Tab-separated table of C-alpha atoms and ligand atoms in Angstrom:
chain	number	residue	atom	x	y	z
A	1	MET	CA	30.581	11.994	16.007
A	2	ASN	CA	27.861	10.624	13.775
A	3	THR	CA	24.372	12.086	13.789
A	4	LYS	CA	22.938	9.426	16.092
A	5	GLU	CA	25.683	10.085	18.663
A	6	LEU	CA	25.064	13.834	18.445
A	7	PHE	CA	21.392	13.216	19.180
A	8	ASN	CA	22.203	10.841	22.045
A	9	ASP	CA	24.457	13.429	23.651
A	10	HIS	CA	22.533	16.624	22.979
A	11	VAL	CA	18.883	16.131	21.920
A	12	MET	CA	16.081	15.137	24.303
A	13	ALA	CA	14.900	11.611	23.681
A	14	THR	CA	11.213	12.479	23.282
A	15	TYR	CA	10.883	10.533	20.009
A	16	GLY	CA	11.400	6.869	19.255
A	17	ARG	CA	13.292	7.555	16.022
A	18	PHE	CA	13.872	5.134	13.173
A	19	PRO	CA	17.573	4.506	12.441
A	20	LEU	CA	17.602	6.730	9.392
A	21	THR	CA	19.267	10.114	8.788
A	22	LEU	CA	17.617	11.988	5.934
A	23	THR	CA	19.649	14.574	4.078
A	24	GLU	CA	17.883	15.544	0.825
A	25	GLY	CA	14.465	15.450	-0.781
A	26	LYS	CA	12.860	16.201	-4.141
A	27	GLY	CA	9.221	15.574	-4.958
A	28	THR	CA	8.174	12.205	-3.555
A	29	ARG	CA	11.719	10.991	-2.866
A	30	VAL	CA	14.092	11.467	0.052
A	31	ARG	CA	17.692	10.339	0.355
A	32	ASP	CA	19.581	9.233	3.483
A	33	ASP	CA	23.187	9.858	4.495
A	34	GLN	CA	24.202	6.546	2.901
A	35	GLY	CA	22.862	7.727	-0.475
A	36	ARG	CA	19.875	5.385	-0.325
A	37	GLU	CA	16.629	6.673	-1.860
A	38	TYR	CA	13.145	6.227	-0.363
A	39	LEU	CA	9.656	6.828	-1.675
A	40	ASP	CA	8.260	9.111	1.027
A	41	PHE	CA	4.589	8.478	1.883
A	42	CYS	CA	5.069	9.981	5.346
A	43	MET	CA	5.798	13.501	4.068
A	44	GLY	CA	6.650	14.887	7.483
A	45	ILE	CA	3.313	13.414	8.666
A	46	ALA	CA	1.068	15.130	6.136
A	47	VAL	CA	3.121	18.333	6.042
A	48	CYS	CA	4.770	18.479	2.604
A	49	SER	CA	1.540	18.622	0.554
A	50	LEU	CA	3.443	19.353	-2.672
A	51	GLY	CA	6.298	16.925	-1.989
A	52	HIS	CA	9.803	17.908	-0.966
A	53	CYS	CA	11.293	21.203	-2.127
A	54	HIS	CA	8.555	22.005	-4.663
A	55	PRO	CA	9.994	24.661	-7.032
A	56	LYS	CA	7.171	27.150	-6.350
A	57	VAL	CA	7.641	26.868	-2.586
A	58	VAL	CA	11.432	27.069	-2.889
A	59	THR	CA	11.197	30.184	-5.085
A	60	ALA	CA	8.688	31.834	-2.741
A	61	ILE	CA	10.993	31.206	0.235
A	62	GLN	CA	14.149	32.332	-1.598
A	63	GLU	CA	12.591	35.534	-2.893
A	64	GLN	CA	11.031	36.396	0.454
A	65	ALA	CA	14.220	35.543	2.389
A	66	ALA	CA	16.109	38.053	0.268
A	67	LYS	CA	13.440	40.726	0.899
A	68	LEU	CA	12.216	40.464	4.505
A	69	ILE	CA	12.305	37.402	6.769
A	70	HIS	CA	10.703	38.640	9.956
A	71	VAL	CA	9.143	41.689	11.514
A	72	SER	CA	6.925	41.980	14.555
A	73	ASN	CA	3.166	41.622	14.474
A	74	LEU	CA	3.215	45.213	15.733
A	75	TYR	CA	3.330	46.091	12.011
A	76	PHE	CA	1.352	45.118	8.906
A	77	THR	CA	2.917	42.780	6.321
A	78	ASP	CA	1.356	42.096	2.926
A	79	ASN	CA	1.921	38.294	2.869
A	80	GLN	CA	-0.081	37.708	6.058
A	81	GLY	CA	-3.029	39.677	4.684
A	82	LEU	CA	-2.858	37.936	1.294
A	83	LEU	CA	-2.674	34.493	2.909
A	84	ALA	CA	-5.677	35.210	5.147
A	85	GLU	CA	-7.618	36.388	2.076
A	86	GLU	CA	-6.648	33.247	0.102
A	87	ILE	CA	-7.785	30.981	2.956
A	88	ASN	CA	-11.035	32.854	3.589
A	89	GLN	CA	-12.122	33.323	-0.023
A	90	GLU	CA	-10.806	30.189	-1.718
A	91	HIS	CA	-10.689	27.478	0.947
A	92	VAL	CA	-13.055	28.183	3.861
A	93	LYS	CA	-15.492	30.248	1.765
A	94	LEU	CA	-17.229	31.578	4.868
A	95	PRO	CA	-16.836	35.014	6.453
A	96	GLY	CA	-14.299	34.935	9.270
A	97	LYS	CA	-10.882	36.035	10.531
A	98	LEU	CA	-7.590	34.237	11.063
A	99	PHE	CA	-4.850	34.267	13.670
A	100	PHE	CA	-1.490	32.808	12.616
A	101	SER	CA	0.476	30.525	14.931
A	102	ASN	CA	3.529	28.300	14.442
A	103	SER	CA	1.984	24.869	15.003
A	104	GLY	CA	-1.241	22.900	15.295
A	105	ALA	CA	-1.100	22.679	19.080
A	106	GLU	CA	-0.927	26.455	19.347
A	107	ALA	CA	-3.792	26.819	16.883
A	108	ASN	CA	-5.919	24.569	19.099
A	109	ASP	CA	-4.916	26.553	22.186
A	110	GLY	CA	-6.284	29.577	20.336
A	111	LEU	CA	-9.613	27.828	19.802
A	112	ILE	CA	-9.742	26.791	23.471
A	113	LYS	CA	-9.086	30.393	24.540
A	114	SER	CA	-11.815	31.570	22.142
A	115	ALA	CA	-14.251	29.117	23.742
A	116	ARG	CA	-13.416	30.544	27.164
A	117	ARG	CA	-14.074	34.074	25.886
A	118	TYR	CA	-17.433	32.977	24.505
A	119	GLY	CA	-18.226	31.375	27.867
A	120	HIS	CA	-17.739	34.796	29.472
A	121	LEU	CA	-19.960	36.511	26.897
A	122	LYS	CA	-22.678	33.868	27.238
A	123	PRO	CA	-22.384	32.574	30.823
A	124	GLN	CA	-24.435	30.034	32.795
A	125	ALA	CA	-27.765	31.005	34.344
A	126	ASP	CA	-26.021	31.955	37.616
A	127	GLY	CA	-23.592	34.260	35.786
A	128	LYS	CA	-20.544	31.973	36.080
A	129	PRO	CA	-18.682	31.604	32.774
A	130	ARG	CA	-19.142	28.439	30.734
A	131	PHE	CA	-15.787	26.797	30.011
A	132	GLU	CA	-16.135	23.104	29.205
A	133	VAL	CA	-15.058	21.834	25.776
A	134	LEU	CA	-16.276	18.382	24.759
A	135	THR	CA	-13.733	16.411	22.750
A	136	PHE	CA	-13.438	12.742	21.750
A	137	LYS	CA	-11.717	9.524	22.746
A	138	GLN	CA	-8.732	8.702	20.516
A	139	SER	CA	-8.514	12.345	19.439
A	140	PHE	CA	-5.198	14.136	19.104
A	141	HIS	CA	-4.947	17.911	19.404
A	142	GLY	CA	-1.290	18.509	20.308
A	143	ARG	CA	1.234	18.616	23.151
A	144	THR	CA	0.904	22.027	24.800
A	145	LEU	CA	-0.795	21.952	28.191
A	146	GLY	CA	-4.041	23.184	26.609
A	147	SER	CA	-4.085	20.944	23.555
A	148	LEU	CA	-2.926	17.843	25.439
A	149	ALA	CA	-5.745	18.334	27.933
A	150	ALA	CA	-8.133	18.475	24.952
A	151	THR	CA	-6.670	15.207	23.631
A	152	GLY	CA	-8.713	12.126	24.549
A	153	GLN	CA	-5.795	9.723	25.051
A	154	GLU	CA	-4.470	8.798	28.506
A	155	LYS	CA	-0.968	8.023	27.256
A	156	ILE	CA	-0.591	11.675	26.173
A	157	HIS	CA	-1.670	12.896	29.657
A	158	GLN	CA	0.568	10.576	31.659
A	159	GLY	CA	2.749	12.364	34.201
A	160	PHE	CA	1.489	15.849	33.361
A	161	ASP	CA	-1.369	16.171	35.827
A	162	PRO	CA	-2.973	18.245	37.129
A	163	LEU	CA	-4.255	18.901	33.617
A	164	LEU	CA	-6.005	22.059	32.478
A	165	THR	CA	-9.597	21.538	33.572
A	166	GLY	CA	-12.669	21.796	31.399
A	167	PHE	CA	-12.537	18.840	28.999
A	168	ARG	CA	-14.565	15.659	28.727
A	169	TYR	CA	-13.877	12.906	26.201
A	170	LEU	CA	-16.821	11.273	24.466
A	171	PRO	CA	-16.963	8.255	22.148
A	172	TYR	CA	-16.471	9.289	18.514
A	173	ASN	CA	-19.422	8.860	16.151
A	174	ASP	CA	-21.799	8.275	19.103
A	175	ILE	CA	-24.548	10.884	18.911
A	176	CYS	CA	-26.522	9.630	21.952
A	177	ALA	CA	-23.476	9.768	24.248
A	178	LEU	CA	-22.790	13.325	23.125
A	179	GLU	CA	-26.373	14.517	23.582
A	180	GLY	CA	-26.381	13.193	27.150
A	181	ALA	CA	-23.048	14.851	27.945
A	182	VAL	CA	-23.860	18.539	27.412
A	183	SER	CA	-23.969	20.347	30.779
A	184	SER	CA	-24.631	23.935	31.863
A	185	GLU	CA	-20.831	24.450	31.853
A	186	THR	CA	-20.344	23.237	28.262
A	187	VAL	CA	-19.408	25.941	25.775
A	188	ALA	CA	-17.903	24.147	22.744
A	189	ILE	CA	-17.351	20.878	20.900
A	190	LEU	CA	-13.957	20.286	19.261
A	191	LEU	CA	-13.289	17.415	16.867
A	192	GLU	CA	-11.169	16.179	13.997
A	193	PRO	CA	-13.355	15.383	10.952
A	194	ILE	CA	-11.020	12.388	10.595
A	195	GLN	CA	-8.973	11.281	13.599
A	196	GLY	CA	-5.437	10.979	12.236
A	197	GLU	CA	-3.095	9.964	15.078
A	198	GLY	CA	-5.915	8.003	16.745
A	199	GLY	CA	-5.978	5.413	13.942
A	200	VAL	CA	-7.665	7.129	10.948
A	201	ASN	CA	-11.316	7.156	12.052
A	202	VAL	CA	-13.780	9.065	9.862
A	203	ALA	CA	-16.683	11.052	11.388
A	204	THR	CA	-19.904	10.174	9.573
A	205	GLY	CA	-21.935	12.926	7.925
A	206	GLU	CA	-24.808	12.050	10.276
A	207	PHE	CA	-22.580	12.522	13.323
A	208	LEU	CA	-21.293	15.896	12.095
A	209	GLU	CA	-24.803	17.117	11.319
A	210	ALA	CA	-26.101	15.967	14.710
A	211	ILE	CA	-23.236	17.871	16.377
A	212	GLN	CA	-24.152	21.029	14.475
A	213	ALA	CA	-27.799	20.663	15.567
A	214	LEU	CA	-26.730	20.060	19.176
A	215	CYS	CA	-24.508	23.149	19.092
A	216	LYS	CA	-27.354	25.304	17.759
A	217	LYS	CA	-29.793	23.970	20.361
A	218	ASN	CA	-27.434	24.552	23.318
A	219	ASP	CA	-25.593	27.660	22.067
A	220	LEU	CA	-22.287	25.800	21.816
A	221	LEU	CA	-19.407	26.628	19.477
A	222	LEU	CA	-18.521	24.006	16.869
A	223	PHE	CA	-14.776	23.742	16.249
A	224	PHE	CA	-13.019	21.545	13.690
A	225	ASP	CA	-9.387	20.538	14.155
A	226	GLU	CA	-8.258	20.360	10.515
A	227	VAL	CA	-4.553	20.366	11.414
A	228	GLN	CA	-3.937	17.066	9.631
A	229	THR	CA	-6.988	16.930	7.347
A	230	GLY	CA	-7.161	20.451	5.896
A	231	PHE	CA	-6.291	22.007	2.538
A	232	GLY	CA	-7.023	19.209	0.093
A	233	ARG	CA	-5.607	16.210	1.916
A	234	CYS	CA	-9.003	14.540	2.284
A	235	GLY	CA	-10.402	15.367	-1.161
A	236	ASP	CA	-11.888	18.794	-0.397
A	237	ALA	CA	-10.296	22.029	0.774
A	238	MET	CA	-11.868	21.306	4.158
A	239	ALA	CA	-12.341	17.684	5.275
A	240	TRP	CA	-15.683	18.193	7.034
A	241	ARG	CA	-17.196	19.148	3.655
A	242	VAL	CA	-16.613	15.674	2.193
A	243	ASN	CA	-19.293	14.083	4.386
A	244	ALA	CA	-21.242	17.125	5.609
A	245	PRO	CA	-20.944	19.946	3.056
A	246	GLY	CA	-23.665	22.104	4.633
A	247	ILE	CA	-21.980	22.602	7.987
A	248	GLU	CA	-20.763	26.070	8.952
A	249	PRO	CA	-18.347	25.756	11.879
A	250	ASP	CA	-17.571	28.527	14.365
A	251	GLY	CA	-13.852	27.831	14.486
A	252	ILE	CA	-11.177	25.850	12.635
A	253	SER	CA	-7.535	25.062	13.364
A	254	TRP	CA	-4.862	24.201	10.789
A	255	ALA	CA	-1.135	23.582	10.486
A	256	LYS	CA	0.833	20.776	8.768
A	257	GLY	CA	-0.099	20.802	5.055
A	258	MET	CA	-0.842	24.530	4.904
A	259	GLY	CA	2.832	25.499	4.801
A	260	GLY	CA	4.314	22.985	2.372
A	261	GLY	CA	6.992	22.277	5.001
A	262	VAL	CA	7.510	25.534	6.894
A	263	PRO	CA	6.243	25.821	10.487
A	264	ILE	CA	2.929	27.636	10.266
A	265	GLY	CA	-0.467	27.104	11.871
A	266	SER	CA	-3.623	29.130	12.176
A	267	PHE	CA	-7.001	29.307	13.806
A	268	TRP	CA	-10.062	30.821	12.235
A	269	LEU	CA	-13.174	32.252	13.889
A	270	SER	CA	-16.444	32.962	12.138
A	271	ASP	CA	-17.741	36.499	11.656
A	272	ARG	CA	-21.169	35.245	12.793
A	273	ILE	CA	-22.960	37.793	15.010
A	274	VAL	CA	-23.152	36.356	18.523
A	275	ASP	CA	-24.674	39.353	20.305
A	276	GLN	CA	-27.459	40.865	18.181
A	277	GLU	CA	-27.958	43.932	20.369
A	278	LYS	CA	-24.315	45.017	20.345
A	279	GLU	CA	-23.629	43.462	16.912
A	280	VAL	CA	-20.671	41.491	18.284
A	281	LYS	CA	-18.959	39.086	15.847
A	282	LEU	CA	-17.540	35.849	17.239
A	283	SER	CA	-14.145	36.650	15.671
A	284	SER	CA	-14.039	39.981	17.521
A	285	LEU	CA	-13.955	38.240	20.919
A	286	MET	CA	-10.228	37.696	20.321
A	287	ASN	CA	-9.463	41.402	20.408
A	288	ALA	CA	-6.288	43.447	20.859
A	289	GLY	CA	-4.206	42.065	23.704
A	290	SER	CA	-6.117	38.770	23.997
A	291	HIS	CA	-3.584	36.625	22.113
A	292	GLY	CA	-0.241	36.848	20.371
A	293	SER	CA	2.785	35.119	18.895
A	294	THR	CA	6.196	36.610	18.131
A	295	TYR	CA	6.764	34.549	14.996
A	296	GLY	CA	3.146	33.807	14.025
A	297	GLY	CA	2.432	34.635	10.380
A	298	ASN	CA	5.808	36.183	9.584
A	299	PRO	CA	6.518	37.177	5.962
A	300	LEU	CA	8.688	34.124	5.237
A	301	VAL	CA	6.267	31.381	6.329
A	302	CYS	CA	3.286	33.226	4.838
A	303	ALA	CA	5.057	33.399	1.450
A	304	ALA	CA	5.632	29.619	1.531
A	305	SER	CA	2.065	28.924	2.643
A	306	LEU	CA	0.562	31.216	-0.003
A	307	ALA	CA	2.554	29.447	-2.754
A	308	THR	CA	1.465	26.049	-1.399
A	309	LEU	CA	-2.240	26.827	-1.090
A	310	LYS	CA	-2.415	28.495	-4.526
A	311	GLU	CA	-0.808	25.438	-6.128
A	312	ILE	CA	-3.217	23.069	-4.331
A	313	ARG	CA	-6.169	25.134	-5.591
A	314	GLU	CA	-4.958	25.892	-9.126
A	315	GLN	CA	-3.949	22.269	-9.855
A	316	ASP	CA	-7.065	20.830	-8.136
A	317	LEU	CA	-4.884	18.623	-5.968
A	318	ALA	CA	-7.866	17.817	-3.743
A	319	GLY	CA	-9.333	16.165	-6.854
A	320	ASN	CA	-6.105	14.196	-7.316
A	321	ALA	CA	-6.321	13.084	-3.672
A	322	THR	CA	-9.801	11.651	-4.291
A	323	TYR	CA	-8.725	10.009	-7.564
A	324	GLN	CA	-5.586	8.397	-6.150
A	325	ALA	CA	-7.436	7.224	-3.029
A	326	GLN	CA	-9.861	5.284	-5.214
A	327	ARG	CA	-6.999	3.690	-7.157
A	328	ILE	CA	-5.367	2.654	-3.853
A	329	ARG	CA	-8.617	1.191	-2.528
A	330	ASN	CA	-9.316	-0.727	-5.743
A	331	GLU	CA	-5.829	-2.188	-5.870
A	332	ILE	CA	-5.722	-3.261	-2.200
A	333	GLU	CA	-9.196	-4.767	-2.478
A	334	SER	CA	-8.081	-6.768	-5.533
A	335	TRP	CA	-5.388	-8.499	-3.408
A	336	GLY	CA	-8.079	-10.110	-1.215
A	337	SER	CA	-5.421	-10.214	1.499
A	338	PRO	CA	-6.495	-11.431	4.960
A	339	VAL	CA	-3.667	-9.334	6.442
A	340	VAL	CA	-5.536	-6.125	5.556
A	341	THR	CA	-8.636	-5.743	7.721
A	342	GLU	CA	-9.802	-2.517	6.053
A	343	VAL	CA	-8.739	0.678	4.317
A	344	ARG	CA	-10.046	3.660	6.315
A	345	GLY	CA	-9.949	7.381	5.669
A	346	LEU	CA	-10.685	9.919	2.960
A	347	GLY	CA	-8.528	11.210	0.139
A	348	LEU	CA	-4.833	10.816	0.826
A	349	LEU	CA	-5.230	10.362	4.563
A	350	LEU	CA	-5.619	6.601	4.464
A	351	GLY	CA	-5.147	4.033	7.208
A	352	ILE	CA	-4.404	0.437	6.300
A	353	GLY	CA	-5.781	-1.741	9.113
A	354	LEU	CA	-3.709	-4.877	9.822
A	355	ASN	CA	-4.749	-8.232	11.234
A	356	PRO	CA	-2.469	-8.713	14.297
A	357	THR	CA	-3.155	-12.444	14.502
A	358	LEU	CA	-1.342	-12.956	11.178
A	359	ILE	CA	1.686	-10.796	12.009
A	360	PRO	CA	3.765	-12.271	14.843
A	361	THR	CA	5.736	-9.677	16.841
A	362	GLU	CA	8.308	-9.757	19.644
A	363	ASP	CA	9.195	-7.597	22.666
A	364	GLY	CA	5.862	-5.804	22.779
A	365	GLU	CA	6.368	-4.322	19.298
A	366	THR	CA	3.065	-3.548	17.564
A	367	CYS	CA	2.265	-5.175	14.231
A	368	ALA	CA	1.978	-1.688	12.680
A	369	LEU	CA	5.539	-0.825	13.727
A	370	LYS	CA	6.850	-4.136	12.437
A	371	ILE	CA	5.302	-3.573	8.994
A	372	VAL	CA	6.439	0.075	8.898
A	373	LYS	CA	10.044	-1.082	9.491
A	374	GLU	CA	9.802	-3.748	6.791
A	375	LEU	CA	8.397	-1.215	4.312
A	376	MET	CA	11.257	1.108	5.156
A	377	ALA	CA	13.792	-1.644	4.479
A	378	LYS	CA	12.218	-1.987	1.025
A	379	GLY	CA	12.404	1.742	0.352
A	380	LEU	CA	8.969	3.066	1.392
A	381	LEU	CA	8.482	5.491	4.315
A	382	VAL	CA	5.066	5.493	6.027
A	383	PRO	CA	4.008	6.413	9.594
A	384	PRO	CA	2.032	4.129	11.924
A	385	ALA	CA	-1.329	5.257	13.367
A	386	GLY	CA	-2.058	3.287	16.509
A	387	PRO	CA	-0.975	-0.340	17.082
A	388	GLU	CA	-2.686	-2.005	14.125
A	389	THR	CA	-2.738	0.619	11.367
A	390	PHE	CA	-0.210	2.316	9.137
A	391	ARG	CA	-0.940	5.488	7.205
A	392	LEU	CA	-0.431	6.470	3.601
A	393	LEU	CA	0.226	10.221	3.411
A	394	PRO	CA	1.750	10.859	-0.019
A	395	PRO	CA	1.945	14.409	-1.357
A	396	LEU	CA	-1.283	15.650	-2.960
A	397	ASN	CA	0.403	15.843	-6.386
A	398	VAL	CA	1.474	12.184	-6.281
A	399	THR	CA	1.395	10.413	-9.666
A	400	ASN	CA	-0.092	7.090	-10.771
A	401	GLU	CA	3.409	5.618	-11.146
A	402	GLU	CA	4.434	6.599	-7.614
A	403	ILE	CA	1.239	5.150	-6.143
A	404	ASP	CA	1.759	1.926	-8.107
A	405	GLU	CA	5.350	1.664	-6.917
A	406	ALA	CA	4.311	2.111	-3.260
A	407	LEU	CA	1.509	-0.424	-3.603
A	408	SER	CA	3.829	-3.002	-5.102
A	409	ILE	CA	6.215	-2.605	-2.102
A	410	ILE	CA	3.284	-2.901	0.321
A	411	LYS	CA	2.007	-5.998	-1.468
A	412	SER	CA	5.389	-7.679	-1.365
A	413	VAL	CA	5.738	-7.049	2.407
A	414	LEU	CA	2.192	-8.013	3.391
A	415	SER	CA	2.171	-11.137	1.237
A	416	ASN	CA	4.778	-12.639	3.610
A	417	TYR	CA	2.017	-12.839	6.224
A	418	ASP	CA	-0.747	-13.770	3.867
A	419	THR	CA	-2.065	-17.265	4.345
A	420	ASN	CA	-3.901	-16.868	1.013
A	421	PRO	CA	-1.367	-15.168	-1.241
A	422	SER	CA	-3.076	-13.954	-4.387
B	1	PLP	C1	-5.308	16.646	14.358
B	1	PLP	C2	-4.070	17.235	14.957
B	1	PLP	N1	-4.190	18.319	15.739
B	1	PLP	C3	-3.105	18.897	16.286
B	1	PLP	C4	-1.842	18.397	16.072
B	1	PLP	C5	-0.653	19.073	16.689
B	1	PLP	O1	0.032	19.769	15.709
B	1	PLP	P1	1.551	20.260	15.976
B	1	PLP	O2	2.395	19.032	16.093
B	1	PLP	O3	1.873	21.108	14.786
B	1	PLP	O4	1.535	21.046	17.242
B	1	PLP	C6	-1.680	17.266	15.254
B	1	PLP	C7	-0.347	16.692	15.026
B	1	PLP	O5	-0.197	15.545	14.669
B	1	PLP	C8	-2.824	16.664	14.684
B	1	PLP	O6	-2.745	15.584	13.913
């Protein structure tokens, strides 16, 4: 049986997969089972921040695998402590505590549970707990029952009702709508600083600052979902800092790029005092017995994550993300192509908006999917983001030559639809 037949017979068909079986990867390149090489600007959807099989990540995993792969969170392990210290001191740079999960959805569930705890500590006037979390249209927070309910996209909810209650979805970057939406039940606001799956939409600095002010005024928690944007991808360790460096959130979730390819996620809560009289820290609301994960933060994944985050910091790969993003923008702008409506995003989370009227499609296929398939046929892997956008998610250590190669493939594909070829 070939791989596709094995999948057909034994794996649930939850993904619309491309007809490609990948077998090996090194740096920016992956190879399929036919021996064909691809330039990978999908990178596991923003997961492999250092490219495939980076030697420092491989060594960290090999050494740790030979020493200790897994023990229960009933015991201390040095890697988990060291990773939490690295994230707190070098990346978040605010006092707080971390909980380690295995994915972004679980990290967001942790934030949602933390909001509920805070709603019990600081209830409504009648003593009932606050519980509502405001999130945004086109957001994506994951596929667990908690994180999918937080997600502001109907297609993600379809067929799974009744959903977990306590979410309302507001228009992104609309301060007035948000101000009018806060109710006595509201306890938190959760948002992506840049919406990734929703089409690469960037929150303005003004919007982020207005949210912080609204949270202070109404005693709401401010949570950032940095699952796709965090750890250098957007040109700063934390994406919110690019447009609103002064903001101090109450909670953050991460996954994807933090592990360099291994399944690890985390949520962080601030050490801010939330009950002056009893000197209660926000992070202490998630106390013994309140949350857990068998695998979360095991020695193996923490070793890989620690190696990844140190490399991102020591090589200033966030700086490379900013530099390469500017080169990409300049080059695409120089084409003057009517097929490209805009380049959105920050750092190396970029969305290339396409003009659907210039790209004819059949059988309900979106123009983004059509272009993604054509790029793949020419040796470049990229993921779509919504119907009219594809994303560029190269590793953070991508070189000038690799960017130039990808851009030349993109130019050759898009110029087929260009009524004004340059
Ligand atoms: C912003 C954001 N949050 C949460 C998730 C869910 O992460 P995971 O697939 O690791 O559960 C994703 C995944 O794409 C994401 O982009």
